[in-house]
């Protein structure tokens, strides 16, 4: 995962907190119901988002909240 002039590298080393939260959101939405944890905590999941992307993230968080407890920081 890299952006701009950054060389590719491990996600945990180059992604921001918000990027990691959005990646986790996408991964959790792709899991079968029985594999989704009872509670998920997202930190800065909306960081750096605006307009349509922020609205889409909100819809996806609501979708996930119908399957488990979602806490946003």
Short mmCIF file of C-alpha atoms in Angstrom, two decimals:
data_model
loop_
_atom_site.label_atom_id
_atom_site.label_comp_id
_atom_site.label_asym_id
_atom_site.label_seq_id
_atom_site.Cartn_x
_atom_site.Cartn_y
_atom_site.Cartn_z
CA UNK A 1 0.00 0.00 0.00
CA UNK A 2 1.54 3.31 -1.04
CA UNK A 3 0.47 6.70 -2.25
CA UNK A 4 2.17 9.38 -4.28
CA UNK A 5 5.93 9.07 -4.25
CA UNK A 6 6.06 6.58 -1.37
CA UNK A 7 7.54 3.19 -2.14
CA UNK A 8 5.34 0.16 -1.45
CA UNK A 9 5.65 -1.22 2.07
CA UNK A 10 3.82 -2.94 4.92
CA UNK A 11 0.42 -1.41 5.61
CA UNK A 12 1.08 -1.15 9.36
CA UNK A 13 4.15 1.01 8.72
CA UNK A 14 2.88 3.43 6.09
CA UNK A 15 -0.90 3.76 6.58
CA UNK A 16 -2.38 6.43 8.84
CA UNK A 17 -4.76 5.57 11.66
CA UNK A 18 -7.73 6.62 9.53
CA UNK A 19 -6.54 4.53 6.59
CA UNK A 20 -6.13 1.49 8.83
CA UNK A 21 -9.63 2.00 10.25
CA UNK A 22 -11.14 2.19 6.76
CA UNK A 23 -9.24 -0.94 5.72
CA UNK A 24 -10.61 -2.75 8.78
CA UNK A 25 -14.12 -1.53 7.94
CA UNK A 26 -13.83 -2.94 4.41
CA UNK A 27 -12.48 -6.25 5.68
CA UNK A 28 -15.20 -6.62 8.31
CA UNK A 29 -17.92 -5.94 5.73
CA UNK A 30 -16.55 -8.77 3.59
CA UNK A 31 -16.68 -11.38 6.39
CA UNK A 32 -19.56 -13.80 6.88
CA UNK A 33 -21.81 -12.84 9.83
CA UNK A 34 -20.49 -15.63 12.07
CA UNK A 35 -16.91 -14.31 11.77
CA UNK A 36 -17.70 -10.69 12.70
CA UNK A 37 -16.68 -9.87 16.30
CA UNK A 38 -19.37 -8.83 18.79
CA UNK A 39 -17.84 -5.33 19.14
CA UNK A 40 -15.68 -3.27 16.77
CA UNK A 41 -13.93 -0.02 17.71
CA UNK A 42 -12.85 2.36 14.95
CA UNK A 43 -10.50 5.29 15.57
CA UNK A 44 -10.53 8.17 13.07
CA UNK A 45 -12.38 6.13 10.45
CA UNK A 46 -13.67 9.40 8.92
CA UNK A 47 -10.28 11.19 9.03
CA UNK A 48 -9.40 12.76 5.70
CA UNK A 49 -12.75 11.94 4.13
CA UNK A 50 -15.14 14.46 2.68
CA UNK A 51 -18.16 14.63 0.42
CA UNK A 52 -19.33 11.39 -1.15
CA UNK A 53 -16.59 9.30 0.49
CA UNK A 54 -17.68 10.43 3.98
CA UNK A 55 -21.33 9.67 3.22
CA UNK A 56 -20.41 6.23 1.86
CA UNK A 57 -18.32 5.48 4.97
CA UNK A 58 -21.30 6.46 7.12
CA UNK A 59 -23.61 4.12 5.23
CA UNK A 60 -21.11 1.27 5.54
CA UNK A 61 -20.69 1.87 9.28
CA UNK A 62 -24.46 1.76 9.70
CA UNK A 63 -24.60 -1.47 7.68
CA UNK A 64 -21.96 -2.99 9.93
CA UNK A 65 -23.76 -1.74 13.07
CA UNK A 66 -26.71 -3.95 12.12
CA UNK A 67 -24.42 -6.98 12.51
CA UNK A 68 -22.45 -6.03 15.64
CA UNK A 69 -21.79 -3.25 18.14
CA UNK A 70 -19.79 -0.42 16.52
CA UNK A 71 -17.94 2.19 18.56
CA UNK A 72 -16.47 5.25 16.83
CA UNK A 73 -13.76 7.41 18.38
#
